[in-house]
mmCIF file of C-alpha atoms in Angstrom:
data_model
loop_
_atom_site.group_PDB
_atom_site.id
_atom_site.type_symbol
_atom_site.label_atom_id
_atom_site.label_comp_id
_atom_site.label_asym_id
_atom_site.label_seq_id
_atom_site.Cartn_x
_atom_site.Cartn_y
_atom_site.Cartn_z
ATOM 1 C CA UNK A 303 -128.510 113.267 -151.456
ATOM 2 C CA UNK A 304 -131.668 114.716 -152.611
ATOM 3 C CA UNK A 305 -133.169 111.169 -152.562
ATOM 4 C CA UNK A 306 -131.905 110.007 -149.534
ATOM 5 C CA UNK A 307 -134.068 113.119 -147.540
ATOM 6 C CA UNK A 308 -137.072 112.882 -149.621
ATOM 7 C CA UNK A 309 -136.830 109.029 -148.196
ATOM 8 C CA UNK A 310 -136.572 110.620 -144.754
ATOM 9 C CA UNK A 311 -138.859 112.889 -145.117
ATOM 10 C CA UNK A 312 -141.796 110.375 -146.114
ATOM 11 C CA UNK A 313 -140.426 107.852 -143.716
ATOM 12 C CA UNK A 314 -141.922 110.077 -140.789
ATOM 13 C CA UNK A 315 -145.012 111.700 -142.226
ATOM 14 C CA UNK A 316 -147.349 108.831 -140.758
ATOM 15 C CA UNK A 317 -144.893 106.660 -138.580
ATOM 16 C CA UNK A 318 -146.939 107.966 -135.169
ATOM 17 C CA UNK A 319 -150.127 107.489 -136.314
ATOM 18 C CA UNK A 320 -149.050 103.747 -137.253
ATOM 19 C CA UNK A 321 -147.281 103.114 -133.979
ATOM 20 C CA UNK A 322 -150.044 104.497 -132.364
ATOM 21 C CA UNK A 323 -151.929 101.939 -133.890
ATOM 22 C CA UNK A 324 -149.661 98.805 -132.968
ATOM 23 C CA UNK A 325 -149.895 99.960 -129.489
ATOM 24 C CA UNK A 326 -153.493 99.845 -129.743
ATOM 25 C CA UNK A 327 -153.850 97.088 -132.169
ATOM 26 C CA UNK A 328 -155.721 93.865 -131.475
ATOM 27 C CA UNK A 329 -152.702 91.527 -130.135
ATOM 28 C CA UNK A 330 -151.337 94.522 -127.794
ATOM 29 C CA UNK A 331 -155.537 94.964 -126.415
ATOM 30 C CA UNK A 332 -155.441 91.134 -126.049
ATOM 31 C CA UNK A 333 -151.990 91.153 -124.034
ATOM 32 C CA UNK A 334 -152.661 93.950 -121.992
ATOM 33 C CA UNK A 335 -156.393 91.809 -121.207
ATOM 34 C CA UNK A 336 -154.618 88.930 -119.799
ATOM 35 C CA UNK A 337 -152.364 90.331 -117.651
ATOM 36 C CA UNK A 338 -154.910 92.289 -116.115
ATOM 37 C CA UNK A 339 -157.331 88.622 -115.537
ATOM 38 C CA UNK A 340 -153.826 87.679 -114.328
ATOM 39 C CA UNK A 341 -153.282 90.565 -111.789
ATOM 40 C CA UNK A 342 -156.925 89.514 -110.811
ATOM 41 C CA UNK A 343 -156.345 85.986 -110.381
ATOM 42 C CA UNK A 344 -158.742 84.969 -113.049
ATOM 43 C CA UNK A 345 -155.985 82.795 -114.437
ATOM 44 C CA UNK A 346 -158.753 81.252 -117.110
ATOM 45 C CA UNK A 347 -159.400 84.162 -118.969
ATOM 46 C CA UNK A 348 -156.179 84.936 -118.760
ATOM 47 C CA UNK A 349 -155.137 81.986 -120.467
ATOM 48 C CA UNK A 350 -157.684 82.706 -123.381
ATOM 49 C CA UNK A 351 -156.177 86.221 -123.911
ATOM 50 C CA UNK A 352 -152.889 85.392 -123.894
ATOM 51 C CA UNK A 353 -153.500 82.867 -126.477
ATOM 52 C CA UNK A 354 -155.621 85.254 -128.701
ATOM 53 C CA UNK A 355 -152.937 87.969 -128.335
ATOM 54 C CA UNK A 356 -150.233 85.427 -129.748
ATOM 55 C CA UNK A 357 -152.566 84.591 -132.556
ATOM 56 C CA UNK A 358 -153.444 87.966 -133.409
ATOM 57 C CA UNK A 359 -149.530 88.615 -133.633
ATOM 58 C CA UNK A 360 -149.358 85.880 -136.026
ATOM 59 C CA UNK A 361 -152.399 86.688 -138.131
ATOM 60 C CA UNK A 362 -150.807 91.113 -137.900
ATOM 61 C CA UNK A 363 -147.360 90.115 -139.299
ATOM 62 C CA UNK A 364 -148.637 87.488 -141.951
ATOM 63 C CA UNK A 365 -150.762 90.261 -143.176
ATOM 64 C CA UNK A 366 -147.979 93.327 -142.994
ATOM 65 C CA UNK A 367 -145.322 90.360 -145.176
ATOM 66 C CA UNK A 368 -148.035 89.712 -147.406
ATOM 67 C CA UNK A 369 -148.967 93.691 -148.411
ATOM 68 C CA UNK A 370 -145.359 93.998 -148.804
ATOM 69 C CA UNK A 371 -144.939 91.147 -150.899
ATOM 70 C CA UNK A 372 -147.872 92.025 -153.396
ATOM 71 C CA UNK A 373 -146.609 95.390 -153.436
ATOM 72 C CA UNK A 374 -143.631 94.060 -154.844
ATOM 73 C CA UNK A 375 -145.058 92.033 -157.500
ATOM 74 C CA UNK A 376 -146.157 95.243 -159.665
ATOM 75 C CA UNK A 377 -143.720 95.966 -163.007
ATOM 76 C CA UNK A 378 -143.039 99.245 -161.671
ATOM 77 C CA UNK A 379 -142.033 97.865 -158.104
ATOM 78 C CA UNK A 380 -140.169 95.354 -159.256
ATOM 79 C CA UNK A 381 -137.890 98.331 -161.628
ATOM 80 C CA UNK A 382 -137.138 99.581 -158.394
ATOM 81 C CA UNK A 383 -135.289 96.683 -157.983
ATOM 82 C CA UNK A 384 -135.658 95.818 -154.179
ATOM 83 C CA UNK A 385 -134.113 99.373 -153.120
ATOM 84 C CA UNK A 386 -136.647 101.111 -150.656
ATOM 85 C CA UNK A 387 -134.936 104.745 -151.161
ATOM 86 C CA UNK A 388 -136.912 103.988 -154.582
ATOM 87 C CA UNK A 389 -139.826 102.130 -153.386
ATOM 88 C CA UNK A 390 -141.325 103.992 -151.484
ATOM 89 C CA UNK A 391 -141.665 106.993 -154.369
ATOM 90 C CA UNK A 392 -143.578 104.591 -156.307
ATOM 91 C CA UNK A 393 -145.803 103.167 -153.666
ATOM 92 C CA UNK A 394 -146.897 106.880 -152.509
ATOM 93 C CA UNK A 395 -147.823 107.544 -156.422
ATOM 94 C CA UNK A 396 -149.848 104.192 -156.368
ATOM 95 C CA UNK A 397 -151.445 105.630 -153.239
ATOM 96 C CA UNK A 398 -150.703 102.171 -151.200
ATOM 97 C CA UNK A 399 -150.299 103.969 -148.014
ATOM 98 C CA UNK A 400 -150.885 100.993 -145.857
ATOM 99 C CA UNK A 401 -147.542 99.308 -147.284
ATOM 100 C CA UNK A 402 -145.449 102.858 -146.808
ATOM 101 C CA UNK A 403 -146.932 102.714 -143.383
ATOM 102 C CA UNK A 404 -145.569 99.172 -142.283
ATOM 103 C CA UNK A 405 -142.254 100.144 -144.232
ATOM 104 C CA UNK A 406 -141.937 103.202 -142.124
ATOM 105 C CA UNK A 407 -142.820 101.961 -138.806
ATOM 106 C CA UNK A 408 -139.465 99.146 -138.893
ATOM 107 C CA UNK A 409 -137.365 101.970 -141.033
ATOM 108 C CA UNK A 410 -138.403 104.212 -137.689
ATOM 109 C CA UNK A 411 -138.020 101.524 -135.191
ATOM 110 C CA UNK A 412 -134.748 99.658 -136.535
ATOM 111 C CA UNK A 413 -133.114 102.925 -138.080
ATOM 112 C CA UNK A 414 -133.223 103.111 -141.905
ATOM 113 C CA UNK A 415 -129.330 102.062 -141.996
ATOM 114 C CA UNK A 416 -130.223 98.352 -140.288
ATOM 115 C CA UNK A 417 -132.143 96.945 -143.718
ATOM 116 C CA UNK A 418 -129.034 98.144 -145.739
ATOM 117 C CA UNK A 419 -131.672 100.145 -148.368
ATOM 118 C CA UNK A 420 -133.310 96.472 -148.961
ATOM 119 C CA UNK A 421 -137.057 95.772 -149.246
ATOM 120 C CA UNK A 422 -136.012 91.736 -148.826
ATOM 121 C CA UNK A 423 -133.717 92.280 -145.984
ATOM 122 C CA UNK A 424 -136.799 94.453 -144.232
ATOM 123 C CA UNK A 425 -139.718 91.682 -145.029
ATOM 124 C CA UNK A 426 -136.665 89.038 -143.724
ATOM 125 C CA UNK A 427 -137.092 91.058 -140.163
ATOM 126 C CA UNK A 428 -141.011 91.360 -140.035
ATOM 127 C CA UNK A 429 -141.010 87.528 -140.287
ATOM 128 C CA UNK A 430 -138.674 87.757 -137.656
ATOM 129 C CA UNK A 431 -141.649 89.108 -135.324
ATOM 130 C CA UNK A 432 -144.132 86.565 -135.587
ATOM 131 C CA UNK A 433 -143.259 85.252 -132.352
ATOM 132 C CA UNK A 434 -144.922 86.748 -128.704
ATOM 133 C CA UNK A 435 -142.623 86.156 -126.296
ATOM 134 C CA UNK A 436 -144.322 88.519 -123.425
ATOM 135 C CA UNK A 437 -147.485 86.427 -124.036
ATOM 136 C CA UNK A 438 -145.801 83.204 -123.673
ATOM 137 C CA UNK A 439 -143.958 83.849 -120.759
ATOM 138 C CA UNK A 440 -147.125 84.895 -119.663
ATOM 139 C CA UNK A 441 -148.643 81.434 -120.313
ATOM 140 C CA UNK A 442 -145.772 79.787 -118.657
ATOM 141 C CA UNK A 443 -146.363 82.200 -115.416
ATOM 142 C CA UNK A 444 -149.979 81.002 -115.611
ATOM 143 C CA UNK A 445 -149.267 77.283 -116.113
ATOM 144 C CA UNK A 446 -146.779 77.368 -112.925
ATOM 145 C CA UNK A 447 -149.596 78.746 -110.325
ATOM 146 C CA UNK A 448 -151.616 75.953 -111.598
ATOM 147 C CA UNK A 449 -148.883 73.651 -111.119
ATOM 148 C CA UNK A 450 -148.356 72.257 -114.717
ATOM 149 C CA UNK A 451 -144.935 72.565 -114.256
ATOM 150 C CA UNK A 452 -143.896 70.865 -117.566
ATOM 151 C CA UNK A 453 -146.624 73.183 -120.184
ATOM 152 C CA UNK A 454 -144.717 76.134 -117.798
ATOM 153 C CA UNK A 455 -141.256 74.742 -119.070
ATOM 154 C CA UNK A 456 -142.339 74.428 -122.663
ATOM 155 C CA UNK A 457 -143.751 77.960 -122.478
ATOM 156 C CA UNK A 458 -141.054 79.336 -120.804
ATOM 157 C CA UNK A 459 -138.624 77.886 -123.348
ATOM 158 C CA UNK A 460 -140.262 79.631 -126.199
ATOM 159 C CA UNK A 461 -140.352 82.754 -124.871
ATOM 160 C CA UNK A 462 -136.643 82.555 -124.232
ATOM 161 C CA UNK A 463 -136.027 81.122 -127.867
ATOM 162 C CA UNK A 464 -137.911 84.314 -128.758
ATOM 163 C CA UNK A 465 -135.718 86.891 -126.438
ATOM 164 C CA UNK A 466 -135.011 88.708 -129.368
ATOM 165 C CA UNK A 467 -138.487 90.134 -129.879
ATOM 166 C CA UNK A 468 -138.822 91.148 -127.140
ATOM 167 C CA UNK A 469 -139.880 94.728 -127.204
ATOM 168 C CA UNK A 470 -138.284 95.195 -123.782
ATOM 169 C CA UNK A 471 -135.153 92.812 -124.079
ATOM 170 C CA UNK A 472 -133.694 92.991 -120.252
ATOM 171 C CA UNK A 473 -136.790 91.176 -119.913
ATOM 172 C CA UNK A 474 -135.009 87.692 -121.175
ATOM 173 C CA UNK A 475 -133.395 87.636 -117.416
ATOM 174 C CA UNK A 476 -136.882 88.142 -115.857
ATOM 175 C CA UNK A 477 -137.561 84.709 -118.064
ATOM 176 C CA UNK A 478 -134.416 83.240 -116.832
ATOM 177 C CA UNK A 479 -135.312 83.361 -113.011
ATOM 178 C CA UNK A 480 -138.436 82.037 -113.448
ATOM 179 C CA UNK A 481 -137.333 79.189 -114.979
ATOM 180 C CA UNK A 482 -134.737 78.670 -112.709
ATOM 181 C CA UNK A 483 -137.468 78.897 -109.935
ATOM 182 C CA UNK A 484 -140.006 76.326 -111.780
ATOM 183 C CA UNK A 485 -136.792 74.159 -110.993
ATOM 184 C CA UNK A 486 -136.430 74.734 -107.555
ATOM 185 C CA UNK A 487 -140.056 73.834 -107.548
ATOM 186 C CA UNK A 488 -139.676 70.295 -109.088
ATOM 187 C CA UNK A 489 -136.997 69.954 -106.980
ATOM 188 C CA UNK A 490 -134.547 69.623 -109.787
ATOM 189 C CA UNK A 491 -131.479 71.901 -107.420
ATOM 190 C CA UNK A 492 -128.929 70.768 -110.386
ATOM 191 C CA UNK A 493 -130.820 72.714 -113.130
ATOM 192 C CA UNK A 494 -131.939 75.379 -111.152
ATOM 193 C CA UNK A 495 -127.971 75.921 -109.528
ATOM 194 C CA UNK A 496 -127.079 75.869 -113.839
ATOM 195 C CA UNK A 497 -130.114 78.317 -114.648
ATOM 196 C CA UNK A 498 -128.604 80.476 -112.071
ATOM 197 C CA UNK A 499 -125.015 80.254 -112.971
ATOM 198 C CA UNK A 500 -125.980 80.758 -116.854
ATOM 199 C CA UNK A 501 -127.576 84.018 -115.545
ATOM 200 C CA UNK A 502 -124.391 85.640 -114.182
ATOM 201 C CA UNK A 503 -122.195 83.990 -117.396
ATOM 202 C CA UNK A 504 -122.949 86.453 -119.252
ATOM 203 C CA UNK A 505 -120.483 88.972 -117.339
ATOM 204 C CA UNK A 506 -116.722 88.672 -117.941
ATOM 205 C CA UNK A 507 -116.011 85.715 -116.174
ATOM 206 C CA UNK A 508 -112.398 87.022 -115.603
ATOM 207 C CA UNK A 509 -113.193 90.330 -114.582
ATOM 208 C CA UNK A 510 -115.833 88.431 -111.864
ATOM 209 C CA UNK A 511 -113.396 86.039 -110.604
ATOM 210 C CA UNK A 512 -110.469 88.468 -110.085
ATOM 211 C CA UNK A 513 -112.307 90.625 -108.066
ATOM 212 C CA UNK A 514 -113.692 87.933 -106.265
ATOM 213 C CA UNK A 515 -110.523 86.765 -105.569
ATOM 214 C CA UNK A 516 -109.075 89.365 -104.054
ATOM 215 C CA UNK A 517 -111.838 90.443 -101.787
ATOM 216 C CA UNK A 518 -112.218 87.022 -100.427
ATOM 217 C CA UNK A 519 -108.057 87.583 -99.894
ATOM 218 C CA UNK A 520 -109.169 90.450 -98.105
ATOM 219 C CA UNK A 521 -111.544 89.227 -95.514
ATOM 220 C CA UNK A 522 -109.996 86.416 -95.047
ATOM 221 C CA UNK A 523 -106.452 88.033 -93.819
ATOM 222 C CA UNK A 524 -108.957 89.823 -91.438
ATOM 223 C CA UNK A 525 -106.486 93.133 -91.181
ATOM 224 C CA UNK A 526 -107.237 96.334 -89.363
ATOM 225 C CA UNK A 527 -110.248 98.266 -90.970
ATOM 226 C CA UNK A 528 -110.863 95.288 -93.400
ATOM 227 C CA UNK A 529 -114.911 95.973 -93.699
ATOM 228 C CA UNK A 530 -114.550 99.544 -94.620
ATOM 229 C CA UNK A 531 -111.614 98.360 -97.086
ATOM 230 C CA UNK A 532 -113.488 95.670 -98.937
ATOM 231 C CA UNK A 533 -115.750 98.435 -99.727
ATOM 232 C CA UNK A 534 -113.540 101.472 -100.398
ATOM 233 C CA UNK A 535 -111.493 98.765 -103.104
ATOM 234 C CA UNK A 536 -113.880 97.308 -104.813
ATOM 235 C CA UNK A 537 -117.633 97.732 -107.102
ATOM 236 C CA UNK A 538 -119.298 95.420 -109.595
ATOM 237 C CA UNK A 539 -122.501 96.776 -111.235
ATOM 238 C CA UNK A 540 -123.305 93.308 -113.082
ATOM 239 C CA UNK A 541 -126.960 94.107 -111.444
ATOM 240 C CA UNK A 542 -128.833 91.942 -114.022
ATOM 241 C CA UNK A 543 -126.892 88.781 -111.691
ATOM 242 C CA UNK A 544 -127.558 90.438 -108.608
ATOM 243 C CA UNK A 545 -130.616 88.397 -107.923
ATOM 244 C CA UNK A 546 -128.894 85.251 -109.025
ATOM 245 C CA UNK A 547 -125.910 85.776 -106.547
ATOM 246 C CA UNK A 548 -128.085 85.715 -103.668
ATOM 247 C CA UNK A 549 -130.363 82.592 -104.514
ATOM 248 C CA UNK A 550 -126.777 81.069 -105.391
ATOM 249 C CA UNK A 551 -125.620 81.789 -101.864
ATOM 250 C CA UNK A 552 -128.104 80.402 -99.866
ATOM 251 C CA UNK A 553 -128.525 77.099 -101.976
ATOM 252 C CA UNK A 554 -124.802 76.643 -101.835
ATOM 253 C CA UNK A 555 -125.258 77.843 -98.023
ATOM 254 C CA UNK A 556 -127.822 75.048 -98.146
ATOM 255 C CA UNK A 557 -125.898 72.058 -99.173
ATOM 256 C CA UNK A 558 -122.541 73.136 -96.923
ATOM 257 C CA UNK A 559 -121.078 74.263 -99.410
ATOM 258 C CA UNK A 560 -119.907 77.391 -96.977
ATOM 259 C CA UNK A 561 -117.143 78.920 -99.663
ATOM 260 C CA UNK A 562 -119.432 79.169 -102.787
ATOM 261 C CA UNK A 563 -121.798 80.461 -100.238
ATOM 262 C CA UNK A 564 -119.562 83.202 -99.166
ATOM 263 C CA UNK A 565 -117.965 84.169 -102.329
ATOM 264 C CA UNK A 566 -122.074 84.761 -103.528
ATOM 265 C CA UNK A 567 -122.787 86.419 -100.582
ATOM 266 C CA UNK A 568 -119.846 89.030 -101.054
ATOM 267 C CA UNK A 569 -120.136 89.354 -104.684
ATOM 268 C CA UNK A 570 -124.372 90.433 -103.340
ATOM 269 C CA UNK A 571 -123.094 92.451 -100.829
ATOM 270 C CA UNK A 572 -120.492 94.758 -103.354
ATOM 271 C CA UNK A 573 -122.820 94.710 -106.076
ATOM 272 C CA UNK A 574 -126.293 96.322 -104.101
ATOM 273 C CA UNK A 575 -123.181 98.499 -102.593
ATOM 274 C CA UNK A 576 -122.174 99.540 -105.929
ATOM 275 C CA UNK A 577 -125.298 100.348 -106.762
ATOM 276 C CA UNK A 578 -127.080 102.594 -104.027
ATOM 277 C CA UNK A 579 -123.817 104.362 -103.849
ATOM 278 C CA UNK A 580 -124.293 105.500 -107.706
ATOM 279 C CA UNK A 581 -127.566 106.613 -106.753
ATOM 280 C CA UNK A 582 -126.672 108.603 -103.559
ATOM 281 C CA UNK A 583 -123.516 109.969 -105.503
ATOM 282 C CA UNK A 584 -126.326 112.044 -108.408
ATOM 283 C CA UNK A 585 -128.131 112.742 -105.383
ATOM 284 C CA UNK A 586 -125.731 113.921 -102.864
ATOM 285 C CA UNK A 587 -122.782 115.630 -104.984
ATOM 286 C CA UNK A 588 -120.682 116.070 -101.908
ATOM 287 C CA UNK A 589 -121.145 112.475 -100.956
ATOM 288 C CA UNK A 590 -118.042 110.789 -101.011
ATOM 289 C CA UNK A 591 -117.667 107.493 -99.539
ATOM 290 C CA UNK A 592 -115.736 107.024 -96.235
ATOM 291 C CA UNK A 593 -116.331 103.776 -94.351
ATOM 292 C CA UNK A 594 -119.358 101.519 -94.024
ATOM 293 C CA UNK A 595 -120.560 102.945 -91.011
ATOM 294 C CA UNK A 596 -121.181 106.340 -92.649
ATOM 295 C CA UNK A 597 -122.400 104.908 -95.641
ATOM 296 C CA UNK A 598 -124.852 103.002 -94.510
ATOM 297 C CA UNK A 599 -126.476 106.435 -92.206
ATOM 298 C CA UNK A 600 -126.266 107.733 -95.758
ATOM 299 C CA UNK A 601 -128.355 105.171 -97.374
ATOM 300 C CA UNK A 602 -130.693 105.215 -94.135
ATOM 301 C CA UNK A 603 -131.890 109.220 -95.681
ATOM 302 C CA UNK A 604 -133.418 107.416 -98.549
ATOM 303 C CA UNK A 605 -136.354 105.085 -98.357
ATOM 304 C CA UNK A 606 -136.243 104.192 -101.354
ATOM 305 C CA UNK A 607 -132.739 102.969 -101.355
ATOM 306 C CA UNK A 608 -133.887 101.284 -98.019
ATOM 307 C CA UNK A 609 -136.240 99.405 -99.682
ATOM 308 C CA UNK A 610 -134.771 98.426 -102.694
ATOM 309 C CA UNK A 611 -131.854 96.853 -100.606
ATOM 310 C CA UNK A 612 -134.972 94.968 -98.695
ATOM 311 C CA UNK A 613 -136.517 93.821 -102.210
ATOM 312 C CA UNK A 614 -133.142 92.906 -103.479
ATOM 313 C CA UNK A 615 -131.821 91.424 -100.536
ATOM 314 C CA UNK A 616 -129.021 93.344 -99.916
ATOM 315 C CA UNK A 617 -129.123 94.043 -96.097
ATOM 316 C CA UNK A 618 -129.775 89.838 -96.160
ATOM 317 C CA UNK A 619 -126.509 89.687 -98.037
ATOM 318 C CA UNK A 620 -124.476 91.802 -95.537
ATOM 319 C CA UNK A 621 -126.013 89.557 -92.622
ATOM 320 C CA UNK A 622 -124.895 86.270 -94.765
ATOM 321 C CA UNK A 623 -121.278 88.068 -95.194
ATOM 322 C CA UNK A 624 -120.709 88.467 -91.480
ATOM 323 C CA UNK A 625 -122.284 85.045 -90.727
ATOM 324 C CA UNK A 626 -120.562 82.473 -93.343
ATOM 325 C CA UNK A 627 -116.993 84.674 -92.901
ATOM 326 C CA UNK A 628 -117.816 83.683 -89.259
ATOM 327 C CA UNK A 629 -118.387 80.085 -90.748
ATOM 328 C CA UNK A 630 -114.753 79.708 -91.956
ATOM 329 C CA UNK A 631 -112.740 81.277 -89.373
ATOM 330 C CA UNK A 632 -112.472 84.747 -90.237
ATOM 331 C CA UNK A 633 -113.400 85.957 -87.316
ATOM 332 C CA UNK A 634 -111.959 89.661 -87.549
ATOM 333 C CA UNK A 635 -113.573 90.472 -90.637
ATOM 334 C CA UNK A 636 -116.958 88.940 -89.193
ATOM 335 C CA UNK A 637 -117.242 90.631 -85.877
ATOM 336 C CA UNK A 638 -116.365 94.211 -87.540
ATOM 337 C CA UNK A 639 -118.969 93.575 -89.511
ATOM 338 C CA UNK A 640 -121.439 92.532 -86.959
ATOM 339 C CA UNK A 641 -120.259 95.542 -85.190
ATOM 340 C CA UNK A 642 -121.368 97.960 -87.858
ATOM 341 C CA UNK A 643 -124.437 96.651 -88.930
ATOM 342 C CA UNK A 644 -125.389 95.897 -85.422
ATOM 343 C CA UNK A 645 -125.421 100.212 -85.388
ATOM 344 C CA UNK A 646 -126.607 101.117 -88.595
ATOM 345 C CA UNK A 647 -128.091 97.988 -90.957
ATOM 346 C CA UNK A 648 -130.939 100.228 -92.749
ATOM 347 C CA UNK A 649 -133.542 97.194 -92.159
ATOM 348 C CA UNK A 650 -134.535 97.131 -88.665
ATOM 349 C CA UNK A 651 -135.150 93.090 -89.327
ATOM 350 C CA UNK A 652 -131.194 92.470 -90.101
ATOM 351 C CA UNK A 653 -130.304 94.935 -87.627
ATOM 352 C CA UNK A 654 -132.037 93.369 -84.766
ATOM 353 C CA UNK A 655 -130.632 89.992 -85.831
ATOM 354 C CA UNK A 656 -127.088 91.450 -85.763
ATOM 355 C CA UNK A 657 -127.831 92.776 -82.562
ATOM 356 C CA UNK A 658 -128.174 89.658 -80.980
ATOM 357 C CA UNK A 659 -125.600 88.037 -82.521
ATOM 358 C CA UNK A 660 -122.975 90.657 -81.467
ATOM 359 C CA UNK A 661 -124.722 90.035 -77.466
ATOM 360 C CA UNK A 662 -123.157 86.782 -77.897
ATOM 361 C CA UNK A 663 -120.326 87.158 -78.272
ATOM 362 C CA UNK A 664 -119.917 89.596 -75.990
#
């Protein structure tokens, strides 16, 4: 026990200073370089950052393995027997600080329980960590504006073989969509539709399709108050898809294929619903929702909700619901819609088309 917090107690003593001085070190300067020539559109120097910043990684984690790994090779290291609990002790009386610092910095970062009290398993991650995914992708986003489509795929593909070092890891969807749109670019719609479908696979597929089911049940029986039901029944919060359901929608909208297009379009329009009634539920605690009518006034006191609905095309997706339910015949559903939306869309774009649409049929 007594062990196990003098371990702890070292592992921390100089763990900020180090991290301080990844953060700053010459790979992270060199990132941080090119995405600002990138942000400037000075895509060449861009390109020469990025690649620096992925050799520095390289040349940074070959250097922490092999201070480890010498370390290791002293008699009294080696007594120690691989254990880092006793290790580190012996490193701090041979004064090699710069080892105990690259030990602490993964113990800190992983949690001291993830290496299992192993020096081997810990120099098995570093290696791990060679790879710069962020500067890759980064590479690939360069090589796409300059229309090299194919050194963009190869790029993009190793940043997505490296998702797992990512220091940010949500970021591996951010990778997917861009690879699905260097397809739509080449005009390869059959790999981009699969990019996009291998996006939202990652949610229960059950739990997706029964919900999907029965709201598409729903609006198609078309009963009384059916809009304000759809909504009061269901939620989905698989956000990280959210993006994917729309793009599926209007390529599936695209090629007539009206009933992927609509089950896309709903599963949008319930997920960005899900979603901005979380937020307006912490902000509003007496918020409780009603219909759509009154939600969507609700929504209409935040502009930030309004926008993100805008960015995320959400307010697109509620047009597209209305529109394709009109499509295939269920008309009741569509013109209640219409009806509402016509009032009290959020985006005065959508609302101005629904507007007209509802003249019409009038």
């Amino acid at each position: 026990m007594k062990k196990t917090l003098t371990l702890f107690s070292i592992l921390f003593i100089s763990v900020s200073l180090f991290a301080q001085s990844r953060i700053n070190s010459n790979y992270n300067q060199a990132y941080r370089q090119a995405k600002n020539y990138y942000a400037q559109s000075e895509y060449g120097k861009a390109m020469k950052s990025a690649e620096d910043a992925i050799r520095f990684k390289k040349e940074t984690i070959e250097n922490e393995v092999r201070k480890i790994e010498n370390s290791l090779s002293s008699k009294d290291v080696k007594k120690a027997q691989g254990k880092i609990s006793d290790i580190i002790p012996i490193l701090r009386e041979r004064e090699e600080i710069d080892c105990i610092e690259i030990i602490n910095y993964y113990m800190n970062k992983m949690g001291a329980e993830y290496f299992h009290n192993s020096i081997y398993n810990l120099i098995a991650h570093i290696k791990t960590q060679i790879e710069f995914p962020e500067a890759q992708k980064l590479l690939g986003d360069i090589y796409k504006i300059e229309g090299e489509y194919t050194l963009a795929e190869s790029y993009y593909r190793k940043a997505l073989n490296n998702f797992e070092v990512l220091d940010v890891p949500d970021e591996k969807y951010e990778i997917l969509y861009v690879m699905a749109d260097l397809s739509r670019l080449t005009g390869d719609n059959e790999k981009m539709e699969l990019r996009l479908l291998n996006i939202t696979s990652k949610e229960n597929f059950d739990r997706r399709n029964m919900l999907l089911k029965s709201a598409l049940n729903l609006i198609s029986r078309g009963q009384e108050n059916c809009v304000d039901k759809l909504f009061e029944l269901y939620r989905y919060d698989d956000y990280y898809s959210l993006k994917a359901y729309c793009l599926l929608s209007d390529y599936y909208e695209s090629v007539g294929e009206t009933q992927k297009a609509l089950s896309y379009s709903a599963l949008a329009a319930i997920t960005g619903f899900t979603k901005m009634d979380e937020v307006i539920k912490k902000r509003n605690l007496v918020y409780e929702y009603t219909n759509l009518n009154d939600f969507l006034i609700e929504v209409s006191h935040y502009s930030d909700l309004v926008e993100w609905g805008t960015d995320n095309n959400i307010w697109k997706s509620f047009n597209n619901l209305y529109r394709l339910s009109n499509n295939l015949g269920y008309k009741k559903f569509s013109v209640d819609l219409l009806k509402v939306l016509a009032k009290n869309s959020p985006e005065p774009y959508y609302q101005n088309t629904a507007v007209l649409e509802l003249s019409k049929i009038k």
